[in-house]
Coordinates of C-alpha atoms in Angstrom, one line a residue:
Chain T
M179 CA -13.9 43.8 10.2
T180 CA -16.0 46.8 11.3
D181 CA -16.6 47.7 7.6
A182 CA -17.8 44.3 6.8
A183 CA -20.0 44.3 9.9
Q184 CA -21.5 47.7 9.0
Q185 CA -22.2 46.6 5.4
H186 CA -23.7 43.5 6.7
G187 CA -25.8 45.5 9.1
Q188 CA -26.9 47.9 6.4
G189 CA -27.7 45.0 4.1
S190 CA -29.9 43.4 6.7
I191 CA -31.6 46.7 7.4
A192 CA -32.2 47.3 3.7
M193 CA -33.6 43.8 3.3
G194 CA -35.6 44.3 6.4
Q195 CA -37.1 47.4 5.0
A196 CA -37.9 45.7 1.7
V197 CA -39.6 43.0 3.5
S198 CA -41.6 45.3 5.7
K199 CA -42.6 47.3 2.6
S200 CA -44.0 44.2 0.9
V201 CA -45.6 43.4 4.2
A202 CA -47.3 46.8 4.1
G203 CA -48.2 46.3 0.5
E204 CA -49.6 42.9 0.9
A205 CA -51.1 43.4 4.3
I206 CA -54.4 44.3 2.7
I207 CA -54.7 41.1 0.8
V208 CA -52.8 38.4 2.8
A209 CA -53.1 37.7 6.5
L210 CA -50.4 39.6 8.5
P211 CA -49.0 36.9 10.8
G212 CA -47.4 34.9 8.0
A213 CA -45.7 38.0 6.6
K214 CA -44.4 39.0 10.0
A215 CA -42.9 35.5 10.5
A216 CA -40.8 36.1 7.3
V217 CA -39.4 39.3 8.8
V218 CA -38.5 37.7 12.1
A219 CA -36.8 34.8 10.3
L220 CA -34.1 37.0 8.8
P221 CA -31.7 37.7 11.7
P222 CA -31.4 34.0 12.7
L223 CA -30.7 33.2 9.1
A224 CA -27.7 35.5 9.1
A225 CA -26.3 34.2 12.4
K226 CA -27.0 30.5 11.7
P227 CA -23.6 29.3 10.3
L228 CA -21.6 29.9 13.5
S229 CA -24.2 28.7 16.0
A230 CA -25.2 25.8 13.7
R231 CA -21.7 24.6 13.4
A232 CA -21.2 24.8 17.2
A233 CA -24.4 22.9 17.6
S234 CA -23.4 20.2 15.3
W235 CA -20.1 19.9 17.0
L236 CA -21.8 19.6 20.4
R237 CA -24.2 17.1 19.0
A238 CA -21.3 15.0 17.6
I239 CA -19.6 15.1 21.0
A240 CA -22.8 14.3 22.8
V241 CA -23.6 11.3 20.5
N242 CA -20.1 9.9 21.0
L243 CA -19.6 10.6 24.7
L244 CA -23.0 10.3 26.3
P245 CA -23.6 6.5 25.7
P246 CA -20.3 5.4 27.2
L247 CA -20.6 7.9 30.1
L248 CA -24.1 6.6 30.7
T249 CA -22.9 3.0 30.7
V250 CA -20.1 3.7 33.1
G251 CA -22.5 5.6 35.4
L252 CA -25.0 2.7 35.4
L253 CA -22.2 0.2 36.1
L254 CA -20.9 2.3 39.0
L255 CA -24.4 2.6 40.4
F256 CA -25.0 -1.1 40.1
W257 CA -21.6 -1.8 41.7
Q258 CA -22.4 0.6 44.5
L259 CA -25.7 -1.1 45.2
A260 CA -24.3 -4.6 44.9
A261 CA -21.2 -4.0 47.1
S262 CA -22.8 -1.9 49.8
G263 CA -24.1 -4.7 52.0
P264 CA -22.3 -5.5 55.3
Q265 CA -21.4 -9.0 53.9
S266 CA -19.8 -7.6 50.8
S267 CA -16.2 -8.8 50.2
L268 CA -15.4 -6.1 47.6
P269 CA -15.4 -2.3 48.2
P270 CA -18.1 -0.2 46.5
P271 CA -17.0 2.9 44.4
S272 CA -17.6 5.3 47.2
K273 CA -15.2 3.4 49.5
I274 CA -12.6 3.2 46.8
W275 CA -12.9 7.0 46.4
S276 CA -12.4 7.6 50.1
E277 CA -9.6 5.1 50.5
A278 CA -7.6 5.5 47.3
R279 CA -8.3 9.1 46.5
D280 CA -4.6 10.2 46.3
L281 CA -4.0 7.4 43.7
I282 CA -6.8 8.6 41.6
V283 CA -6.4 12.3 41.6
E284 CA -2.6 12.5 41.8
P285 CA -0.9 10.0 39.5
F286 CA 2.6 11.5 40.0
F287 CA 3.2 12.0 43.7
W288 CA 6.5 10.9 45.2
N289 CA 6.8 10.1 48.9
G290 CA 10.0 8.1 49.0
S291 CA 10.9 5.2 46.8
Q292 CA 8.1 2.8 47.8
D293 CA 5.2 5.2 48.1
I294 CA 4.9 6.7 44.6
G295 CA 2.0 7.6 42.3
L296 CA 0.5 5.1 39.9
G297 CA 1.6 7.2 37.0
W298 CA 5.3 6.6 37.9
R299 CA 4.7 2.8 38.2
I300 CA 2.9 2.8 34.8
L301 CA 5.9 4.6 33.3
V302 CA 8.3 2.0 34.6
S303 CA 6.1 -0.8 33.2
L304 CA 5.8 1.1 29.9
Q305 CA 9.5 1.4 29.7
R306 CA 9.9 -2.3 30.0
V307 CA 7.2 -2.8 27.3
A308 CA 8.9 -0.2 25.1
I309 CA 12.2 -2.1 25.2
G310 CA 10.8 -5.6 24.9
F311 CA 8.2 -4.6 22.2
S312 CA 10.7 -2.7 20.1
L313 CA 13.0 -5.7 20.1
A314 CA 10.1 -7.9 19.2
A315 CA 9.0 -5.6 16.4
L316 CA 12.5 -5.3 14.9
I317 CA 13.4 -9.0 15.1
G318 CA 9.9 -10.1 14.3
V319 CA 9.8 -8.1 11.0
L320 CA 13.2 -9.4 10.0
L321 CA 12.3 -13.1 10.8
G322 CA 8.9 -12.6 9.2
A323 CA 10.5 -11.3 6.1
L324 CA 12.8 -14.3 6.0
V325 CA 10.0 -16.7 6.5
G326 CA 7.8 -14.9 4.0
Q327 CA 10.5 -14.7 1.3
S328 CA 12.2 -18.1 1.5
V329 CA 10.3 -21.3 1.1
W330 CA 13.0 -23.2 2.9
A331 CA 13.1 -20.8 5.8
M332 CA 9.3 -21.2 6.1
R333 CA 9.5 -25.0 6.0
G334 CA 12.2 -25.0 8.7
L335 CA 11.0 -22.2 11.0
D336 CA 7.3 -22.2 10.7
P337 CA 6.6 -25.4 12.7
V338 CA 8.9 -24.2 15.4
F339 CA 7.1 -20.8 15.6
Q340 CA 3.7 -22.5 15.6
V341 CA 4.7 -24.6 18.6
L342 CA 6.5 -21.8 20.5
R343 CA 3.8 -19.2 20.1
T344 CA 1.3 -21.3 22.1
V345 CA 3.5 -21.2 25.2
P346 CA 2.0 -18.8 27.7
P347 CA 4.1 -15.8 28.5
L348 CA 4.6 -16.6 32.2
A349 CA 5.9 -20.1 31.4
W350 CA 9.0 -18.4 30.0
L351 CA 9.7 -16.5 33.2
P352 CA 11.5 -19.2 35.2
L353 CA 13.8 -20.0 32.3
S354 CA 14.3 -16.4 31.7
L355 CA 15.2 -15.7 35.3
A356 CA 17.6 -18.6 35.2
A357 CA 19.3 -17.3 32.1
F358 CA 19.5 -13.6 33.0
R359 CA 19.8 -13.9 36.8
D360 CA 18.0 -10.5 37.1
S361 CA 14.4 -9.5 37.1
Q362 CA 14.6 -6.5 34.8
P363 CA 16.0 -8.3 31.7
S364 CA 13.8 -11.3 32.5
A365 CA 10.6 -9.2 32.4
I366 CA 11.8 -7.6 29.1
F367 CA 12.5 -11.0 27.7
V368 CA 9.0 -12.2 28.6
I369 CA 7.5 -9.1 26.7
F370 CA 9.7 -9.8 23.8
I371 CA 8.8 -13.5 23.5
T372 CA 5.1 -12.7 23.9
A373 CA 4.9 -10.0 21.3
I374 CA 7.2 -11.5 18.6
W375 CA 4.9 -14.3 17.3
P376 CA 2.1 -12.2 15.8
V377 CA 4.6 -9.8 14.3
I378 CA 6.5 -12.7 12.6
I379 CA 3.4 -14.4 11.4
N380 CA 1.7 -11.3 10.1
T381 CA 4.8 -10.0 8.4
A382 CA 5.4 -13.4 6.7
V383 CA 1.8 -13.3 5.3
G384 CA 2.2 -9.8 4.2
I385 CA 5.5 -10.6 2.4
R386 CA 3.9 -13.7 0.8
N387 CA 1.1 -11.5 -0.5
I388 CA 3.4 -8.9 -2.3
P389 CA 2.0 -8.8 -5.8
Q390 CA 4.2 -10.4 -8.5
D391 CA 4.0 -7.1 -10.3
Y392 CA 6.0 -5.3 -7.7
R393 CA 8.5 -8.1 -7.7
N394 CA 8.8 -7.8 -11.5
V395 CA 9.4 -4.0 -11.1
A396 CA 12.1 -4.7 -8.6
Q397 CA 13.7 -7.3 -10.9
V398 CA 13.7 -5.0 -13.9
L399 CA 15.3 -2.3 -11.9
R400 CA 17.7 -4.8 -10.4
L401 CA 17.1 -3.7 -6.9
N402 CA 19.4 -5.5 -4.5
Q403 CA 18.2 -7.4 -1.4
L404 CA 18.5 -4.3 0.9
E405 CA 16.7 -2.0 -1.5
F406 CA 14.0 -4.6 -2.2
F407 CA 13.5 -4.9 1.6
F408 CA 13.1 -1.2 2.3
K409 CA 11.5 0.0 -0.9
I410 CA 9.1 -2.8 -1.8
M411 CA 8.8 -5.4 1.0
V412 CA 8.2 -3.1 4.0
P413 CA 5.8 -0.6 2.4
S414 CA 3.9 -3.4 0.6
A415 CA 3.6 -5.5 3.7
A416 CA 3.1 -2.6 6.0
P417 CA -0.7 -3.1 6.6
Y418 CA 0.0 -6.7 7.6
I419 CA 3.0 -5.7 9.7
F420 CA 1.0 -3.2 11.6
T421 CA -1.8 -5.7 12.3
G422 CA 0.9 -7.9 13.9
L423 CA 2.3 -5.0 15.8
R424 CA -1.1 -4.1 17.2
I425 CA -1.8 -7.6 18.4
G426 CA 1.8 -7.7 19.8
V427 CA 1.5 -4.5 21.8
G428 CA -1.7 -5.8 23.3
L429 CA -0.1 -9.0 24.3
S430 CA 2.9 -7.2 25.7
W431 CA 0.7 -5.2 28.0
L432 CA -1.0 -8.4 29.1
A433 CA 2.3 -10.0 29.8
I434 CA 4.0 -7.2 31.7
V435 CA 1.5 -7.1 34.5
A436 CA 1.8 -10.8 35.1
A437 CA 5.5 -10.8 34.8
E438 CA 5.9 -7.9 37.3
M439 CA 3.7 -9.6 39.8
L440 CA 6.4 -12.3 40.0
T441 CA 9.6 -10.4 39.5
G442 CA 8.8 -7.6 41.9
G443 CA 10.5 -4.2 42.0
V444 CA 8.7 -1.1 40.7
G445 CA 5.9 -1.4 38.2
I446 CA 2.1 -1.6 38.0
G447 CA 2.0 -5.4 38.2
F448 CA 4.0 -5.6 41.4
F449 CA 1.9 -2.8 42.8
I450 CA -1.2 -5.0 42.4
W451 CA 0.5 -7.9 44.0
D452 CA 1.8 -5.8 46.9
A453 CA -1.6 -4.3 47.4
W454 CA -3.1 -7.7 47.5
N455 CA -0.6 -8.8 50.2
S456 CA -1.6 -5.9 52.3
S457 CA -5.3 -6.2 51.5
R458 CA -5.7 -2.8 49.8
L459 CA -8.4 -3.9 47.5
S460 CA -9.3 -0.3 46.6
D461 CA -5.8 0.3 45.3
I462 CA -6.0 -2.8 43.2
I463 CA -9.2 -1.6 41.5
V464 CA -7.7 1.8 40.8
A465 CA -4.6 0.1 39.3
L466 CA -6.9 -2.1 37.1
V467 CA -8.5 1.0 35.6
Y468 CA -5.1 2.5 35.0
I469 CA -3.9 -0.6 33.2
G470 CA -7.1 -0.8 31.1
V471 CA -6.8 2.9 30.0
V472 CA -3.1 2.6 29.2
G473 CA -3.7 -0.6 27.2
F474 CA -6.4 1.1 25.3
I475 CA -4.2 4.1 24.5
L476 CA -1.3 1.8 23.4
D477 CA -3.6 -0.1 21.0
R478 CA -4.9 3.1 19.5
L479 CA -1.4 4.6 19.3
V480 CA -0.1 1.7 17.2
A481 CA -3.3 1.7 15.1
F482 CA -2.9 5.4 14.5
I483 CA 0.8 5.1 13.5
G484 CA -0.2 2.2 11.2
H485 CA -2.9 4.3 9.7
V486 CA -0.5 7.2 9.0
V487 CA 2.3 4.9 7.7
T488 CA 0.2 2.8 5.4
R489 CA -1.7 5.6 3.9
G490 CA -1.9 4.9 0.2
T491 CA -0.6 1.4 0.4
Q492 CA -3.9 -0.3 0.4
A493 CA -5.7 2.0 -2.0
N494 CA -4.8 1.1 -5.5
Chain K
M172 CA 25.1 -7.8 -36.2
S173 CA 21.4 -7.7 -35.3
Y174 CA 20.2 -5.5 -32.5
L175 CA 17.9 -7.9 -30.8
K176 CA 17.9 -11.6 -31.8
I177 CA 15.5 -14.1 -30.5
D178 CA 17.2 -17.4 -31.6
H179 CA 15.2 -20.6 -31.7
V180 CA 13.5 -20.1 -28.4
D181 CA 11.4 -22.9 -26.9
K182 CA 9.5 -22.5 -23.6
R183 CA 8.1 -25.4 -21.6
F184 CA 6.4 -25.2 -18.3
A185 CA 6.6 -28.2 -16.1
R186 CA 4.0 -28.8 -13.5
G187 CA 4.7 -32.1 -11.7
A188 CA 5.0 -34.8 -14.3
A189 CA 3.1 -32.9 -17.0
T190 CA 5.0 -30.4 -19.2
T191 CA 3.3 -27.9 -21.5
E192 CA 5.1 -26.5 -24.4
V193 CA 4.1 -22.9 -24.8
L194 CA 6.4 -21.6 -27.4
K195 CA 8.1 -23.6 -30.1
D196 CA 11.1 -22.5 -32.1
I197 CA 10.6 -18.8 -32.1
S198 CA 13.2 -16.8 -34.1
L199 CA 13.0 -13.1 -34.7
V200 CA 15.5 -10.4 -35.5
I201 CA 14.7 -6.8 -34.6
D202 CA 16.6 -3.8 -35.8
K203 CA 17.4 -0.7 -33.8
G204 CA 14.6 1.8 -33.8
E205 CA 12.0 -0.7 -35.0
F206 CA 8.5 -0.9 -33.6
V207 CA 7.4 -4.5 -33.6
S208 CA 4.0 -5.8 -32.4
I209 CA 3.3 -9.3 -31.4
I210 CA -0.3 -10.3 -31.9
G211 CA -2.2 -13.5 -31.3
H212 CA -5.2 -14.9 -29.5
S213 CA -5.2 -14.9 -25.7
G214 CA -3.3 -17.7 -24.1
C215 CA -1.0 -18.2 -27.1
G216 CA 2.1 -17.2 -25.2
K217 CA 2.6 -13.6 -26.3
S218 CA 3.2 -12.4 -22.7
T219 CA 5.5 -15.4 -22.1
L220 CA 7.6 -14.3 -25.1
L221 CA 7.8 -10.8 -23.8
N222 CA 8.8 -12.0 -20.4
I223 CA 11.5 -14.1 -22.0
V224 CA 12.9 -11.0 -23.7
A225 CA 12.6 -9.1 -20.4
G226 CA 14.5 -11.8 -18.7
L227 CA 11.7 -12.4 -16.2
T228 CA 11.1 -15.9 -17.6
P229 CA 14.0 -18.2 -18.4
V230 CA 14.1 -20.0 -21.8
S231 CA 13.9 -23.8 -22.1
A232 CA 16.0 -23.8 -25.2
G233 CA 17.5 -21.2 -27.5
A234 CA 18.6 -17.8 -26.5
V235 CA 17.8 -14.1 -26.6
L236 CA 20.7 -11.8 -27.6
L237 CA 20.7 -8.0 -27.3
E238 CA 23.6 -6.4 -29.2
G239 CA 25.3 -9.8 -29.3
K240 CA 25.1 -10.4 -25.5
E241 CA 22.9 -13.2 -24.1
V242 CA 20.0 -12.0 -22.0
N243 CA 19.2 -14.3 -19.0
A244 CA 18.2 -11.9 -16.3
P245 CA 15.9 -8.8 -16.1
G246 CA 17.6 -5.4 -16.3
P247 CA 16.8 -1.8 -16.9
E248 CA 18.2 -1.8 -20.5
R249 CA 15.0 -3.8 -21.3
A250 CA 12.4 -1.7 -19.5
V251 CA 8.9 -3.1 -19.3
V252 CA 5.6 -1.2 -19.3
F253 CA 3.3 -3.7 -17.6
Q254 CA -0.2 -4.4 -18.5
N255 CA -1.6 -3.2 -15.2
H256 CA 0.9 -0.3 -14.9
S257 CA 2.4 -1.8 -11.7
L258 CA 3.1 1.5 -10.1
L259 CA 3.9 1.3 -6.4
P260 CA 0.8 2.7 -4.7
W261 CA 2.7 4.1 -1.7
L262 CA 4.9 6.3 -3.9
T263 CA 3.8 9.5 -5.7
V264 CA 4.0 9.7 -9.5
Y265 CA 7.3 11.5 -9.2
D266 CA 8.7 9.0 -6.7
N267 CA 7.7 6.1 -8.9
V268 CA 9.8 7.4 -11.7
A269 CA 12.5 8.6 -9.3
L270 CA 12.8 5.0 -8.0
A271 CA 13.8 3.9 -11.5
V272 CA 15.9 6.9 -12.3
N273 CA 17.9 6.9 -9.0
K274 CA 18.6 3.2 -9.4
V275 CA 19.7 3.4 -13.0
F276 CA 21.5 6.8 -13.0
G277 CA 22.4 7.0 -9.3
G278 CA 26.1 6.9 -10.0
V279 CA 26.1 8.7 -13.3
K280 CA 23.9 11.8 -13.0
S281 CA 23.9 14.4 -10.3
K282 CA 20.9 15.0 -8.1
A283 CA 19.8 18.0 -10.1
E284 CA 20.3 16.2 -13.4
R285 CA 18.2 13.3 -12.2
H286 CA 15.4 15.6 -11.1
D287 CA 15.4 17.3 -14.5
W288 CA 15.4 13.9 -16.2
I289 CA 12.4 12.7 -14.1
M290 CA 10.5 15.8 -14.9
H291 CA 11.5 15.6 -18.6
N292 CA 10.1 12.1 -18.8
L293 CA 6.9 13.0 -16.9
D294 CA 6.4 16.0 -19.3
L295 CA 7.0 13.7 -22.3
V296 CA 3.8 11.8 -21.3
Q297 CA 2.1 15.0 -20.2
M298 CA 2.0 14.0 -16.5
G299 CA 4.3 16.7 -15.1
H300 CA 1.2 18.3 -13.5
A301 CA 0.4 15.2 -11.4
R302 CA 3.9 14.7 -10.0
D303 CA 2.7 14.8 -6.4
K304 CA -0.3 12.6 -6.8
R305 CA -0.5 9.0 -5.8
P306 CA -1.5 6.3 -8.3
S307 CA -4.9 5.9 -6.5
E308 CA -5.6 9.5 -7.2
I309 CA -5.2 9.4 -11.0
S310 CA -7.1 7.7 -13.8
G311 CA -6.2 4.4 -15.5
G312 CA -4.9 6.1 -18.6
M313 CA -2.7 8.5 -16.5
K314 CA -1.3 5.5 -14.5
Q315 CA -0.3 3.9 -17.8
R316 CA 1.3 7.2 -18.9
V317 CA 3.4 7.2 -15.7
G318 CA 4.2 3.6 -16.4
I319 CA 5.5 4.5 -19.8
A320 CA 7.4 7.5 -18.3
R321 CA 9.1 5.1 -15.9
G322 CA 10.0 2.8 -18.7
L323 CA 11.4 5.6 -20.9
A324 CA 13.3 7.1 -17.9
M325 CA 15.5 4.0 -17.7
E326 CA 16.7 5.0 -21.2
P327 CA 16.3 1.4 -22.2
K328 CA 17.9 -0.1 -25.3
I329 CA 14.5 -1.7 -25.9
L330 CA 11.2 -0.9 -24.4
L331 CA 8.8 -3.8 -23.9
L332 CA 5.1 -3.0 -23.8
D333 CA 2.9 -5.8 -22.4
E334 CA -0.6 -5.0 -23.7
P335 CA -0.1 -1.5 -22.3
F336 CA -3.6 -0.2 -23.3
G337 CA -5.6 -3.4 -22.8
A338 CA -7.4 -2.2 -19.7
L339 CA -8.2 1.3 -21.1
D340 CA -11.3 2.7 -22.8
A341 CA -11.2 3.3 -26.5
L342 CA -10.7 7.1 -26.4
T343 CA -8.0 7.0 -23.8
R344 CA -6.3 4.2 -25.7
A345 CA -6.3 6.3 -28.9
H346 CA -4.7 9.2 -27.0
L347 CA -2.0 6.9 -25.6
Q348 CA -1.4 5.4 -29.0
D349 CA -0.8 8.8 -30.4
S350 CA 1.6 9.6 -27.5
I351 CA 3.5 6.4 -28.1
M352 CA 3.8 7.3 -31.8
Q353 CA 5.1 10.8 -31.0
I354 CA 7.6 9.4 -28.5
H355 CA 8.8 6.8 -30.9
A356 CA 9.2 9.4 -33.6
A357 CA 11.1 11.8 -31.3
L358 CA 13.4 9.3 -29.5
G359 CA 13.6 6.5 -32.0
N360 CA 13.3 3.8 -29.4
T361 CA 13.2 0.2 -30.2
M362 CA 9.9 -1.1 -29.0
I363 CA 8.2 -4.5 -28.8
M364 CA 4.5 -4.3 -28.0
I365 CA 2.2 -7.2 -27.1
T366 CA -1.4 -6.6 -28.3
H367 CA -4.6 -8.3 -29.3
D368 CA -5.9 -5.2 -31.0
V369 CA -5.5 -5.4 -34.8
D370 CA -5.9 -1.6 -35.4
E371 CA -3.5 -0.8 -32.7
A372 CA -0.9 -3.2 -34.2
V373 CA -1.3 -1.8 -37.7
L374 CA -1.3 1.8 -36.6
L375 CA 1.9 1.6 -34.5
S376 CA 4.1 -1.1 -35.9
D377 CA 6.8 -1.4 -38.6
R378 CA 6.3 -5.1 -38.4
I379 CA 3.6 -7.3 -37.0
V380 CA 4.5 -10.7 -35.7
M381 CA 1.6 -13.1 -35.7
L382 CA 1.7 -16.1 -33.3
T383 CA -0.3 -19.3 -34.0
N384 CA -2.5 -20.7 -31.3
G385 CA -0.9 -22.5 -28.4
P386 CA 0.2 -24.9 -27.1
S387 CA 3.5 -24.9 -29.0
A388 CA 2.8 -21.5 -30.5
R389 CA 5.2 -20.5 -33.3
I390 CA 5.5 -17.4 -35.5
G391 CA 2.9 -17.9 -38.2
E392 CA 3.5 -14.8 -40.3
V393 CA 5.4 -11.6 -40.1
L394 CA 3.8 -8.6 -41.8
D395 CA 5.7 -5.5 -42.9
V396 CA 3.6 -2.4 -42.5
R397 CA 4.8 -0.1 -45.2
L398 CA 3.1 3.1 -44.1
E399 CA 4.8 6.5 -44.1
R400 CA 5.4 8.1 -40.7
P401 CA 4.1 10.2 -39.1
R402 CA 0.9 8.3 -39.4
K403 CA -2.4 10.0 -38.8
R404 CA -5.3 7.9 -37.5
L405 CA -8.0 9.7 -39.6
D406 CA -6.0 9.6 -42.9
L407 CA -5.3 5.9 -42.5
V408 CA -9.0 4.9 -42.4
S409 CA -9.2 5.0 -46.2
D410 CA -5.5 4.2 -46.9
R411 CA -5.1 1.2 -49.1
T412 CA -2.0 -0.1 -47.5
Y413 CA -3.6 0.2 -44.1
I414 CA -6.7 -1.6 -45.1
A415 CA -4.7 -4.4 -46.7
A416 CA -2.5 -4.8 -43.7
R417 CA -5.5 -4.8 -41.4
E418 CA -7.1 -7.4 -43.6
A419 CA -4.0 -9.6 -43.6
V420 CA -3.9 -9.7 -39.8
L421 CA -7.6 -10.3 -39.5
K422 CA -7.5 -13.1 -42.0
F423 CA -4.6 -14.7 -40.1
L424 CA -6.4 -14.5 -36.8
Y425 CA -9.9 -15.4 -37.9
E426 CA -9.5 -17.6 -40.9
R427 CA -6.3 -19.6 -40.7
H428 CA -5.8 -19.6 -36.9
R429 CA -9.3 -19.2 -35.5
F430 CA -9.3 -19.5 -31.8
V431 CA -11.7 -22.4 -31.4
E432 CA -11.9 -22.3 -27.6
A433 CA -13.1 -18.7 -27.7
A434 CA -16.1 -19.5 -29.9

């Protein structure tokens, strides 16, 4: 390290001398200021890579972060102005900050079973989504494979799917409560039934689009059904499957909030309903932000997994 | 007993009420170790015939017999090198060959033996260096090399090549033709190749089967190519037998069975 630095230093001194010599030599003919500028320009040239890289990083961050921050800032400002009047029915940001500060800054506090941080409530909701969505993903891919692979299965099942998928998630809840007689499995069932349709439909399209070449390869190799499913079908249809999963996880997150409002217990949906019943509007707004951020993260998470898993599948 | 026998094969495709007869009364006997090319104008049913031998397409009448046993389903003893390589894009070069080797030799060879066999076949087509690359990262000629390695690795009784070099540029094609000749000389495989390239057919084949134009294509002529092996591309240019064989095929294709639609 020190050796290299010394050499570097000597080098720059030598170069500096060389330049200053030429400056001395040419000073008689050419105007001095221009030659001097060349001498001064040397040290920054040597130091540029590090600072330049940092600068380009900073610029990239600024370019990506500043516009959304600016938008949010302007929205908050507009909101503050619009909701500040005495007649206003909704709280301005400043009031939310003073009323719901503990919810914002401390997501994971625990003051007894009913007074807990929003982070805990989100986790409970996420757990329900995880169970319901995993079931939907598993069964959706299997059913989608069946419908995509077999013409008869498609003729028989597709009309049923097309009708059922238009039923709004909450319309399933009463039936689900009647069947399971408990709120927890009912909420999970609502997630499941909401998320499964896009998974089925996208998987089926993906399977139908498997190139005949891959099927021929499988036939020549005499792959059995199970091998064909895992080695050809799933990887080949993976981009489609992940599109379905991404839509599915978004719908799950939409459905869980609504379902929890009705089923009660712990969870972000019920928290909103509870806050509404006790007129804590600030809490509701904080919860909405939580839901939005978590939904965004869920979407990006599935997209990221899809990106990693399907690497290479699309490029041919 | 003949090695491979194509016995009075007809193929008709039915679409609704209309049926098209693609192949009519095709009979051909191929010996072990023979290299046979099937040549004809596009659309005459060459690929259909190959798919019938592969078992991918069922016959309408007649039969295909390999060592006396009827062929009616695809199987690794009749490996196919597909026209567009058909490598699985999510697997590496190694894994593409491994998929075939593990399926065919899973119960017979140990893991180490299978690995050696995969590498042996990749080296045979000079693709050992690219074992960890994915198909999208290698050139068209390299993909086809891997396709050939995958076919050879199944240790097939007969290797079926469906216009294997059709999509490649002339130089790459020449390289691969040389590779195929070397492999054929070294291993003595029985091979059937579909092609529409006259020079390729004459250079590689022991016999050239010429199909007439469809519909109802039949075998118009079979030409024996009596050229010594190993054959050298440059020496053949002025070889009389080569020129005569080339002329015979060209005359068949462009005089007697001119493809009118292509004009």
